[in-house]
XYZ file of C-alpha atoms in Angstrom:
721
model
C 140.829 144.396 -57.235
C 143.598 142.453 -55.397
C 144.706 140.370 -58.439
C 145.496 142.063 -61.747
C 146.280 140.001 -64.840
C 148.060 141.201 -67.959
C 147.067 138.584 -70.518
C 149.552 139.743 -73.130
C 152.631 139.366 -70.916
C 151.071 136.599 -68.780
C 151.843 138.584 -65.642
C 149.929 138.300 -62.372
C 150.036 141.207 -59.933
C 148.766 140.298 -56.450
C 148.010 143.370 -54.361
C 147.623 143.027 -50.607
C 146.981 146.005 -48.333
C 150.410 147.625 -48.807
C 152.235 144.896 -50.710
C 152.698 143.797 -54.300
C 153.621 140.250 -55.292
C 154.232 139.716 -58.999
C 154.845 136.553 -60.988
C 155.012 135.912 -64.703
C 154.812 132.942 -67.021
C 158.137 132.714 -68.862
C 158.682 129.954 -71.426
C 155.935 127.995 -69.685
C 157.341 128.359 -66.168
C 155.797 130.481 -63.361
C 158.621 132.861 -62.422
C 158.873 135.129 -59.402
C 159.321 138.782 -60.363
C 158.739 140.987 -57.341
C 157.612 141.030 -53.709
C 157.699 144.214 -51.688
C 156.187 147.659 -51.359
C 153.080 148.292 -53.457
C 153.389 149.097 -57.133
C 150.747 151.029 -59.057
C 148.029 149.092 -60.800
C 148.886 150.854 -64.059
C 152.565 149.898 -63.863
C 153.881 148.455 -67.112
C 153.486 144.713 -66.549
C 154.994 143.768 -69.888
C 158.546 144.757 -69.067
C 159.415 142.554 -66.104
C 160.873 139.523 -67.838
C 164.660 139.292 -68.025
C 164.720 135.648 -69.118
C 166.045 135.544 -72.657
C 167.814 132.218 -72.004
C 166.561 128.750 -71.132
C 168.949 127.952 -68.279
C 166.542 126.877 -65.525
C 169.308 127.244 -62.928
C 168.845 130.999 -63.346
C 165.045 131.037 -63.341
C 163.333 132.327 -60.209
C 160.760 129.573 -60.331
C 157.648 129.665 -58.187
C 157.470 125.866 -57.846
C 160.792 124.479 -59.083
C 161.568 120.888 -60.036
C 164.835 118.995 -59.981
C 166.469 117.058 -62.782
C 165.873 119.295 -65.785
C 168.489 121.980 -65.323
C 167.751 123.655 -61.987
C 170.293 122.351 -59.454
C 168.943 124.202 -56.430
C 166.511 122.748 -53.874
C 163.252 121.755 -55.581
C 159.780 122.439 -54.256
C 158.571 118.969 -55.184
C 159.827 115.622 -56.442
C 157.840 112.656 -57.717
C 158.936 109.114 -58.529
C 157.265 107.499 -61.529
C 156.382 103.824 -61.868
C 159.514 103.246 -63.973
C 161.680 104.474 -61.110
C 162.589 107.801 -62.726
C 162.205 111.042 -60.804
C 162.120 113.565 -63.632
C 159.051 115.705 -64.169
C 158.640 119.099 -65.774
C 155.625 121.169 -64.884
C 154.449 123.566 -67.570
C 151.827 126.280 -67.154
C 148.345 125.396 -68.466
C 145.904 128.039 -67.297
C 144.713 130.117 -64.361
C 141.576 130.801 -62.379
C 140.709 133.670 -60.032
C 137.998 133.312 -57.407
C 136.619 135.545 -54.681
C 137.401 134.653 -51.090
C 139.568 131.729 -50.030
C 138.899 127.983 -50.351
C 139.384 125.606 -47.434
C 142.233 123.126 -47.494
C 141.088 119.521 -47.502
C 141.925 117.898 -44.164
C 144.241 120.702 -43.058
C 143.913 123.874 -40.984
C 144.328 127.191 -42.750
C 143.630 130.884 -42.540
C 140.049 131.658 -43.541
C 137.822 134.576 -44.519
C 134.365 135.454 -43.228
C 133.267 137.236 -46.405
C 134.426 136.861 -49.990
C 135.462 140.505 -50.288
C 138.249 139.970 -47.734
C 140.482 138.139 -50.209
C 140.979 136.848 -53.720
C 142.589 133.574 -54.750
C 144.688 132.843 -57.821
C 145.045 129.230 -58.901
C 147.659 128.312 -61.500
C 147.419 124.902 -63.152
C 150.734 123.264 -64.093
C 151.075 119.891 -65.764
C 153.709 117.319 -66.695
C 152.551 115.824 -69.977
C 154.626 112.629 -69.702
C 153.467 111.464 -66.257
C 150.051 113.082 -66.045
C 151.025 114.906 -62.857
C 149.100 118.115 -62.281
C 149.882 120.759 -59.667
C 147.531 123.532 -58.587
C 149.434 126.470 -57.110
C 147.132 128.535 -54.905
C 147.813 132.109 -53.835
C 145.382 134.003 -51.630
C 145.937 137.733 -51.235
C 144.210 139.691 -48.461
C 142.736 143.135 -48.956
C 143.110 144.182 -45.321
C 146.636 143.062 -44.435
C 150.055 142.459 -45.964
C 149.711 138.686 -46.119
C 149.694 136.152 -48.929
C 149.025 132.461 -48.355
C 150.362 129.722 -50.576
C 149.756 126.003 -50.926
C 149.852 123.346 -53.621
C 147.681 120.417 -54.654
C 149.380 117.520 -56.463
C 147.000 115.476 -58.636
C 147.740 112.205 -60.395
C 146.056 112.590 -63.765
C 148.037 109.771 -65.344
C 147.411 106.076 -65.819
C 149.834 104.736 -63.189
C 150.515 105.447 -59.517
C 153.077 108.065 -58.511
C 155.186 108.334 -55.385
C 155.583 111.834 -53.961
C 159.029 112.261 -52.388
C 158.830 115.995 -51.703
C 155.893 118.419 -51.673
C 156.611 121.815 -50.176
C 154.053 124.549 -49.666
C 155.935 127.530 -51.080
C 159.184 128.471 -52.766
C 160.283 132.063 -53.395
C 163.426 133.132 -55.261
C 164.730 136.567 -54.249
C 166.976 138.499 -56.612
C 169.624 139.142 -53.937
C 170.861 137.524 -50.727
C 171.954 140.545 -48.710
C 169.667 139.548 -45.855
C 169.804 138.366 -42.286
C 167.806 135.305 -41.321
C 165.772 135.354 -38.119
C 164.241 132.252 -36.567
C 163.062 130.878 -33.211
C 165.178 128.175 -31.563
C 165.366 126.594 -28.120
C 164.627 123.521 -26.058
C 162.187 122.351 -23.412
C 161.765 125.192 -20.850
C 163.795 127.440 -23.193
C 161.482 127.895 -26.146
C 161.358 130.591 -28.882
C 164.772 132.150 -28.342
C 165.400 134.673 -31.106
C 168.347 133.872 -33.383
C 169.623 136.156 -36.138
C 172.474 135.560 -38.571
C 173.519 136.867 -41.990
C 172.973 134.677 -45.019
C 175.961 133.420 -46.980
C 176.712 130.956 -49.764
C 175.104 127.594 -49.181
C 171.948 126.522 -47.445
C 170.662 127.209 -43.938
C 167.731 125.150 -42.728
C 165.476 125.033 -39.695
C 163.470 121.850 -39.357
C 161.845 119.270 -37.133
C 162.116 115.496 -37.394
C 160.326 114.864 -34.084
C 156.823 114.327 -35.441
C 155.741 117.699 -34.045
C 156.763 121.271 -34.691
C 159.072 121.005 -31.628
C 160.629 123.014 -28.811
C 163.873 123.130 -30.757
C 162.801 125.085 -33.858
C 159.510 126.777 -34.696
C 157.968 126.515 -38.209
C 158.859 130.119 -39.025
C 161.686 132.109 -40.533
C 162.133 135.665 -41.727
C 164.559 137.404 -44.059
C 165.552 140.898 -42.947
C 167.466 143.673 -44.631
C 170.711 144.146 -42.649
C 169.564 147.437 -41.134
C 166.128 146.108 -40.163
C 165.039 146.286 -36.539
C 161.712 146.531 -34.752
C 160.665 149.711 -36.506
C 162.436 149.953 -39.849
C 163.759 147.899 -42.711
C 162.290 145.262 -44.983
C 161.151 141.946 -43.508
C 159.827 138.861 -45.305
C 158.113 136.389 -42.964
C 157.313 132.732 -43.671
C 155.080 130.783 -41.292
C 153.751 127.246 -41.819
C 150.277 126.210 -40.680
C 151.321 122.694 -39.722
C 152.036 120.703 -36.548
C 154.366 117.945 -37.726
C 157.783 117.510 -39.324
C 158.625 120.668 -41.268
C 161.492 122.299 -43.104
C 162.220 125.952 -43.811
C 165.275 126.603 -45.932
C 167.201 129.626 -47.215
C 169.609 128.664 -49.995
C 172.056 131.183 -51.474
C 173.300 130.230 -54.924
C 176.534 131.093 -56.719
C 174.967 134.177 -58.298
C 173.988 135.718 -54.969
C 170.278 134.937 -55.118
C 168.365 133.265 -52.285
C 165.649 130.628 -52.544
C 163.366 130.352 -49.526
C 161.231 127.227 -49.263
C 158.940 125.921 -46.556
C 156.701 122.895 -46.076
C 156.532 119.292 -44.907
C 159.992 117.930 -44.154
C 160.922 115.511 -46.967
C 163.067 113.553 -44.499
C 161.396 110.146 -44.035
C 158.414 111.297 -46.091
C 156.814 109.700 -49.128
C 153.221 109.484 -50.343
C 151.698 106.941 -52.698
C 149.503 108.886 -55.105
C 147.133 106.555 -56.896
C 145.512 107.322 -60.232
C 142.991 110.154 -59.821
C 144.083 110.913 -56.233
C 145.322 114.274 -54.928
C 147.635 115.475 -52.165
C 147.167 118.816 -50.402
C 150.213 120.557 -48.896
C 149.899 122.627 -45.705
C 149.532 126.371 -46.021
C 152.408 128.847 -45.871
C 151.568 132.359 -44.679
C 153.922 134.969 -46.106
C 154.009 138.491 -44.647
C 155.905 141.495 -45.976
C 156.784 144.523 -43.856
C 158.529 147.705 -44.951
C 158.556 148.879 -41.329
C 160.575 146.277 -39.473
C 159.800 143.266 -37.347
C 157.117 144.957 -35.292
C 154.856 145.554 -38.282
C 155.405 141.966 -39.482
C 154.431 140.632 -36.054
C 151.303 142.749 -35.832
C 150.196 141.474 -39.241
C 150.601 137.881 -38.083
C 148.926 138.709 -34.751
C 145.753 140.140 -36.257
C 145.495 137.548 -39.014
C 146.032 134.589 -36.686
C 143.888 135.987 -33.875
C 140.904 136.800 -36.089
C 141.230 134.520 -39.155
C 143.050 131.409 -37.908
C 141.711 130.898 -34.399
C 138.032 129.941 -34.542
C 134.998 129.284 -32.398
C 133.055 131.065 -29.711
C 136.180 131.720 -27.642
C 138.063 133.504 -30.412
C 136.856 136.987 -29.478
C 135.855 136.302 -25.891
C 137.911 137.310 -22.876
C 139.844 134.294 -21.599
C 139.269 133.286 -17.961
C 141.819 133.729 -15.185
C 142.642 130.241 -13.949
C 144.396 128.367 -11.197
C 146.006 125.025 -12.078
C 146.765 122.544 -9.295
C 149.849 120.921 -10.897
C 152.674 122.677 -9.055
C 150.487 122.841 -5.955
C 149.890 119.096 -5.568
C 151.383 117.206 -8.517
C 149.821 113.689 -8.365
C 149.026 113.832 -4.650
C 145.594 115.364 -4.108
C 142.127 114.776 -2.706
C 138.803 116.321 -3.612
C 138.909 118.328 -0.382
C 142.351 119.724 -1.205
C 141.259 120.696 -4.715
C 138.123 122.357 -3.414
C 140.198 124.286 -0.887
C 142.403 125.669 -3.673
C 139.302 126.585 -5.665
C 137.741 128.264 -2.625
C 140.862 130.363 -2.120
C 140.805 131.224 -5.808
C 137.187 132.318 -5.659
C 137.976 134.638 -2.759
C 140.686 136.249 -4.889
C 138.494 136.660 -7.986
C 139.872 133.745 -10.039
C 137.377 132.339 -12.560
C 138.493 128.826 -13.531
C 139.960 125.840 -11.677
C 141.948 123.303 -13.723
C 142.570 119.771 -12.490
C 145.835 118.637 -14.033
C 147.418 115.180 -14.370
C 146.558 112.338 -11.985
C 142.739 112.136 -11.965
C 142.271 108.973 -14.098
C 143.087 105.253 -14.061
C 145.642 104.509 -11.339
C 147.713 107.565 -12.096
C 149.855 108.204 -9.006
C 152.963 108.917 -11.085
C 153.853 109.208 -14.759
C 154.413 105.478 -15.333
C 150.833 104.354 -15.739
C 147.263 104.725 -17.014
C 147.532 106.960 -20.084
C 144.799 105.709 -22.399
C 142.472 104.718 -19.526
C 140.309 107.828 -19.474
C 138.174 106.809 -16.512
C 138.184 108.735 -13.231
C 140.178 107.298 -10.325
C 137.603 106.561 -7.629
C 140.334 105.995 -5.048
C 141.369 109.640 -5.304
C 137.927 110.964 -6.183
C 135.430 108.614 -4.465
C 132.437 110.655 -5.623
C 133.788 111.075 -9.149
C 134.636 113.952 -11.439
C 131.091 115.191 -11.729
C 130.766 115.638 -7.978
C 134.140 117.411 -7.821
C 133.150 119.715 -10.683
C 129.946 120.521 -8.831
C 131.897 121.471 -5.726
C 134.172 123.689 -7.819
C 131.186 125.294 -9.560
C 129.529 125.998 -6.219
C 132.605 127.986 -5.255
C 131.861 130.168 -8.274
C 134.581 128.794 -10.572
C 134.360 126.980 -13.873
C 135.899 123.506 -14.022
C 138.751 122.504 -16.347
C 140.614 119.263 -16.947
C 144.011 118.055 -18.205
C 144.200 115.245 -20.760
C 146.955 113.647 -22.840
C 144.943 111.701 -25.424
C 147.725 111.019 -27.939
C 149.674 108.809 -25.542
C 149.421 105.360 -23.965
C 151.226 103.874 -20.962
C 152.510 100.302 -21.294
C 150.998 99.873 -17.831
C 147.406 100.523 -18.878
C 144.305 98.591 -19.724
C 144.290 100.091 -23.227
C 147.804 98.845 -24.006
C 147.093 95.395 -22.636
C 144.039 95.156 -24.902
C 145.630 96.755 -27.967
C 149.444 96.630 -27.916
C 149.446 97.233 -31.693
C 147.664 100.587 -31.324
C 150.882 102.487 -30.658
C 153.341 103.676 -33.268
C 155.855 100.853 -33.648
C 157.818 98.710 -36.057
C 157.399 94.970 -35.614
C 160.467 93.313 -34.120
C 162.024 96.603 -32.982
C 162.110 97.973 -29.467
C 159.505 100.534 -28.502
C 161.294 103.583 -27.190
C 159.767 105.001 -24.039
C 159.859 108.708 -23.262
C 158.322 109.850 -19.980
C 157.496 106.124 -19.692
C 154.886 106.381 -22.444
C 154.306 105.487 -26.084
C 152.488 107.347 -28.844
C 149.121 106.142 -30.091
C 148.835 105.563 -33.831
C 146.529 108.411 -34.823
C 146.789 107.387 -38.475
C 144.261 104.661 -37.562
C 140.575 105.538 -37.505
C 139.720 102.999 -34.775
C 142.288 104.574 -32.443
C 140.872 108.047 -33.001
C 137.331 106.741 -32.535
C 138.302 105.216 -29.181
C 139.764 108.506 -27.975
C 136.772 110.481 -29.259
C 134.337 108.159 -27.477
C 136.381 108.153 -24.242
C 136.647 111.922 -24.071
C 133.079 112.492 -25.227
C 131.754 110.453 -22.309
C 133.602 112.755 -19.907
C 132.788 115.999 -21.706
C 129.113 115.016 -21.895
C 128.731 113.970 -18.260
C 130.957 116.504 -16.471
C 130.507 120.295 -16.694
C 133.916 120.829 -18.315
C 134.538 124.389 -19.509
C 138.233 124.088 -20.374
C 140.581 121.353 -21.577
C 144.360 121.417 -21.427
C 145.433 119.024 -24.206
C 148.989 117.861 -23.540
C 151.583 115.936 -25.563
C 154.746 115.038 -23.680
C 157.028 113.331 -26.173
C 158.095 113.211 -29.807
C 157.358 110.390 -32.237
C 159.775 107.460 -32.595
C 159.528 104.094 -34.383
C 157.108 105.783 -36.754
C 155.293 102.839 -38.242
C 151.748 101.522 -38.301
C 150.541 97.941 -37.984
C 147.570 98.902 -40.169
C 149.512 100.297 -43.138
C 151.070 98.313 -46.015
C 154.849 98.548 -46.594
C 154.570 101.056 -49.427
C 152.713 103.503 -47.152
C 154.887 103.355 -44.032
C 156.638 106.631 -44.931
C 153.244 108.348 -44.942
C 152.584 107.656 -41.260
C 154.179 110.786 -39.762
C 151.976 112.990 -41.949
C 148.940 110.726 -41.543
C 149.401 111.054 -37.769
C 149.045 114.841 -38.059
C 146.053 114.522 -40.392
C 144.457 112.105 -37.932
C 145.061 114.500 -35.054
C 143.434 117.319 -37.009
C 140.443 115.101 -37.863
C 139.959 114.213 -34.201
C 140.278 117.820 -33.059
C 137.743 118.924 -35.660
C 135.264 116.356 -34.346
C 135.802 117.226 -30.693
C 135.754 120.999 -31.059
C 132.636 120.767 -33.234
C 130.874 118.455 -30.770
C 131.817 120.575 -27.735
C 132.069 124.175 -28.954
C 131.532 125.554 -25.442
C 134.844 124.086 -24.213
C 137.922 126.323 -24.343
C 140.761 124.063 -25.518
C 144.369 124.928 -24.736
C 147.172 123.139 -26.560
C 150.293 121.977 -24.722
C 153.279 119.822 -25.629
C 155.492 119.858 -22.544
C 154.936 123.578 -22.860
C 155.786 125.044 -26.258
C 156.690 121.850 -28.141
C 153.777 122.343 -30.510
C 153.168 126.086 -30.465
C 152.299 126.428 -34.134
C 149.536 127.869 -36.327
C 148.120 124.408 -37.079
C 147.143 123.826 -33.455
C 145.781 127.363 -33.065
C 143.162 126.586 -35.709
C 141.560 124.151 -33.248
C 142.729 125.552 -29.901
C 142.947 129.348 -29.604
C 145.641 129.343 -26.935
C 148.778 127.383 -26.052
C 150.685 126.708 -22.848
C 153.809 128.610 -23.840
C 156.399 126.852 -21.703
C 156.688 124.596 -18.671
C 159.163 127.192 -17.427
C 157.197 129.639 -15.294
C 160.176 131.606 -13.957
C 159.398 135.283 -14.530
C 162.886 136.180 -15.763
C 163.076 133.309 -18.264
C 159.536 134.028 -19.397
C 160.615 137.493 -20.589
C 162.628 135.903 -23.406
C 160.127 133.123 -24.070
C 157.107 135.415 -24.336
C 159.044 138.071 -26.269
C 160.221 135.483 -28.805
C 156.789 133.893 -29.098
C 155.295 137.303 -29.886
C 157.409 137.442 -33.040
C 154.644 135.449 -34.777
C 151.882 134.554 -32.351
C 149.158 136.811 -30.873
C 149.231 137.612 -27.163
C 145.741 136.073 -26.896
C 147.324 132.686 -27.671
C 150.069 132.861 -25.006
C 149.375 131.050 -21.728
C 151.270 132.658 -18.824
C 150.991 131.800 -15.118
C 152.332 132.911 -11.762
C 154.082 130.061 -9.949
C 155.644 129.570 -6.527
C 159.145 130.543 -5.450
C 161.759 129.211 -5.388
C 160.759 128.518 -8.987
C 160.390 124.783 -9.662
C 162.386 124.939 -12.899
C 165.361 127.190 -12.091
C 165.115 127.794 -8.334
C 165.016 131.590 -8.689
C 163.306 133.838 -6.144
C 161.370 136.661 -7.786
C 158.859 139.080 -6.243
C 155.178 138.210 -6.544
C 154.593 141.602 -8.159
C 157.051 140.868 -10.955
C 155.709 137.360 -11.485
C 152.240 138.820 -11.856
C 153.325 141.615 -14.202
C 155.051 139.149 -16.547
C 152.146 136.688 -16.534
C 149.626 139.453 -17.182
C 151.184 139.868 -20.633
C 149.291 136.787 -21.804
C 146.399 134.571 -20.747
C 146.733 135.040 -17.013
C 146.638 132.399 -14.320
C 148.265 130.802 -11.273
C 150.070 127.498 -10.907
C 150.623 127.108 -7.169
C 148.882 126.380 -3.862
C 146.717 129.399 -3.125
C 145.910 128.060 0.336
C 149.510 128.696 1.454
C 149.437 132.436 0.768
C 149.883 134.892 3.598
C 147.285 137.626 4.035
C 149.670 140.087 2.403
C 150.142 137.768 -0.577
C 146.394 137.287 -0.874
C 145.950 141.045 -1.052
C 148.586 141.252 -3.802
C 146.970 138.452 -5.819
C 143.498 139.957 -5.448
C 144.904 143.249 -6.748
C 146.599 141.458 -9.667
C 143.382 139.688 -10.596
C 141.405 142.935 -10.419
C 143.974 144.731 -12.527
C 144.066 142.001 -15.163
C 140.285 141.914 -15.441
C 140.340 145.639 -16.071
C 143.034 145.463 -18.752
C 142.213 142.025 -20.167
C 140.542 143.317 -23.365
C 143.535 145.564 -24.036
C 146.061 142.760 -23.478
C 144.191 140.091 -25.419
C 142.808 142.204 -28.274
C 145.078 145.252 -28.478
C 148.062 145.855 -30.744
C 151.384 144.714 -29.305
C 154.597 146.734 -29.519
C 158.003 145.500 -28.384
C 160.067 148.310 -26.819
C 163.163 146.685 -25.265
C 164.498 143.225 -25.975
C 165.532 140.822 -23.195
C 168.009 139.374 -25.715
C 169.826 142.729 -25.904
C 170.304 143.770 -22.299
C 169.205 143.928 -18.696
C 165.829 145.528 -19.415
C 162.687 144.396 -21.213
C 159.666 146.450 -22.174
C 156.557 146.074 -24.306
C 153.162 147.716 -24.535
C 149.581 147.188 -25.634
C 147.606 149.824 -27.526
C 143.865 149.806 -28.213
C 142.719 149.858 -31.825
C 141.516 153.448 -31.480
C 144.849 154.459 -29.853
C 143.049 155.889 -26.831
C 144.391 153.419 -24.275
C 147.812 151.930 -23.652
C 149.357 149.589 -21.100
C 153.144 149.769 -20.774
C 155.133 146.997 -19.085
C 158.758 147.475 -18.003
C 161.058 144.890 -16.411
C 164.593 145.136 -15.024
C 166.440 141.903 -14.243
C 169.385 143.012 -12.073
C 169.741 146.132 -9.978
C 172.533 148.575 -10.749
C 174.363 150.882 -8.321
C 173.822 154.580 -8.961
C 172.174 154.002 -12.346
C 171.777 156.834 -14.870
C 168.340 158.208 -15.555
C 166.491 156.122 -18.143
C 163.854 157.065 -20.684
C 161.444 154.631 -22.289
C 160.208 155.617 -25.732
C 156.706 154.366 -26.450
C 155.153 153.273 -29.744
C 151.793 153.010 -31.438
C 150.218 156.096 -29.860
C 148.548 158.967 -31.685
C 150.940 161.913 -31.781
C 147.991 164.300 -31.649
C 146.442 162.874 -28.483
C 147.181 163.949 -24.923
C 147.533 160.975 -22.600
C 146.930 160.940 -18.856
C 149.337 158.784 -16.858
C 146.934 157.223 -14.376
C 149.472 156.762 -11.598
C 150.353 160.444 -11.307
C 147.642 162.254 -13.250
C 150.326 163.888 -15.412
C 149.439 164.649 -19.021
C 151.827 163.926 -21.893
C 151.470 164.461 -25.603
C 151.583 161.329 -27.693
C 154.416 162.881 -29.692
C 156.482 163.425 -26.554
C 155.872 159.886 -25.292
C 157.006 158.395 -28.598
C 159.941 160.716 -29.345
C 161.210 161.588 -25.847
C 159.612 158.895 -23.758
C 158.687 158.324 -20.152
C 161.233 158.834 -17.405
C 161.666 155.501 -15.636
C 161.683 155.655 -11.849
C 164.491 154.111 -9.789
C 163.629 150.495 -9.004
C 165.162 148.872 -5.960
C 166.390 145.287 -5.994
C 166.701 142.553 -8.565
C 163.830 141.276 -10.745
C 161.697 144.407 -10.629
C 158.848 145.615 -12.819
C 156.604 148.580 -13.441
C 153.299 148.903 -15.297
C 151.840 152.171 -16.597
C 148.338 152.868 -17.861
C 147.754 155.737 -20.267
C 144.419 157.047 -21.471
C 143.821 159.710 -24.103
C 142.314 162.846 -22.614
C 141.641 164.867 -25.722
C 142.866 165.545 -29.234
C 145.086 168.609 -29.292
C 145.761 168.577 -33.047
C 145.151 166.331 -36.023
C 147.625 163.575 -36.769
């Protein structure tokens, strides 16, 4: 039984696979007691409380308020009709249910059978205002994850104004931790940052209307000695695609409060009598075995219980995208020629990127006019798709539905349909504005426009792009008192539209993109099971980007392509072999003009495609182990291991050549020590114990930007392990 209740001490013991999370009601307040390695079910649950005083500034509250004695960051704040902002939530009762409820209007982790999880719901209430809060905890039987969210309900007689509503708050009894998070910029996403905590508050956040290239909605606390394979790690990931905050605050007594949720900056929500507000879901993962175990927990949970639909467990197609091959300048004949070359090489999907609609010859026009450009495609999209299909490839399409160009028919008809504030300038980014997805009529227009295309053209794949953040966040359709709701209502509107589209067209594989990784977050993965990881396709830069992304996100969600050299982003020349080896550690594809390949290059690409098809199930569904970090040196390595530990694919990369280098060994992970593994390249047999404790001898690699891939297969079991 995952949730154990001691009625006498009012203690709740949540037991995940190898984790215990304990909270207790103390003087009416839910108080955090413990989170870590599993404790016995018969442990004495009556002896946890150390709260003999009533100083709330010392309470490890599970959902703290401000204004009644706790001076640290609150989890929520509500303004009453009299202008006051003081509430005090007191415990009322609890309820335990099998399985996991859905979140209203929001994506979340799910279960496929009720025995996978149990959910605890605590009811808290403020008697004066009538505010009720439901704290929901779901604990999973098969992994070390606990999800948290909150529902705020106005049970009073007058309206309330929510000023802050976070998803989770956890008070830890000490602050001797490092904080790890993912930072970056466009073309430089998910760079791993690690720093020790100290007095004060450290926050990662987005105010861009999306989760952002700059900071990902994730943080982890690590014991100082923690690394990939050892030490305690506490992960916090937010299933949300808009403005977020994740904060670690160390108080004067050396305790740390971690909180995560919707960014309260520029946020407020009018909560009418009887209405409720649902916060996004926080997914908390504990690992006693370092970062690698934390990542693999997130990987399996997100791959199998966050991503949805028919494509969740299917092998993803190898694609070629025409963007870096043609940009806006293409004809149907040119596109068919690229597809024909792709078919000859074994590629499975052709994707037509930007420039196929309206009068879109550059990025200054036509967003919002989702009608094919008959000047470029005289016979239309359907005829082009037919030509692509006859070459043996599926047909995919790029769209950017959240945006509108000032030079478009849509904007001329509906200039008020974009986010804007009357009388203020409308800031252009990439010469485009953002549609107001808080408005139902705007979402209906986009749904109808895209549905006409998806219904009339054999589209198998959609790349859904978003190329700018939100500015002048206001809506012509909202009253003044609701203008600070628009950023969140935009995200809710986006989710509503995606739910409609993915339900209406379940056969389409949707890939999320926001100038690359600007919205690589769990919220989008609920609707689209893969994301274009970065607009930077340089193989060397991708080592860091893909390594950092793997800290939270499954390999099956990572889009990775081979592009031309010199690379269009950094100008670097890297071997085709290395470009292929890096891109094969994700959803594989090409972003270049296949018709310009030499015969030798065609042979290399055909071999890459064949190899990826062979190892695709292992890459997309296997367990992922990081071996060498690109943030720590000149070499990078990672590997994929099948669930039964009988197969492994090892990928090694060296950035710069060294003169007369010493012999190097690469220690592997995740194998069965009792299995003997055959190294396919040489036929040599190695014990799993030797490979993990001694390692493989790395061969000398000549030149800069080199790579090597090994395939290992278990031959037999030599002894039990």
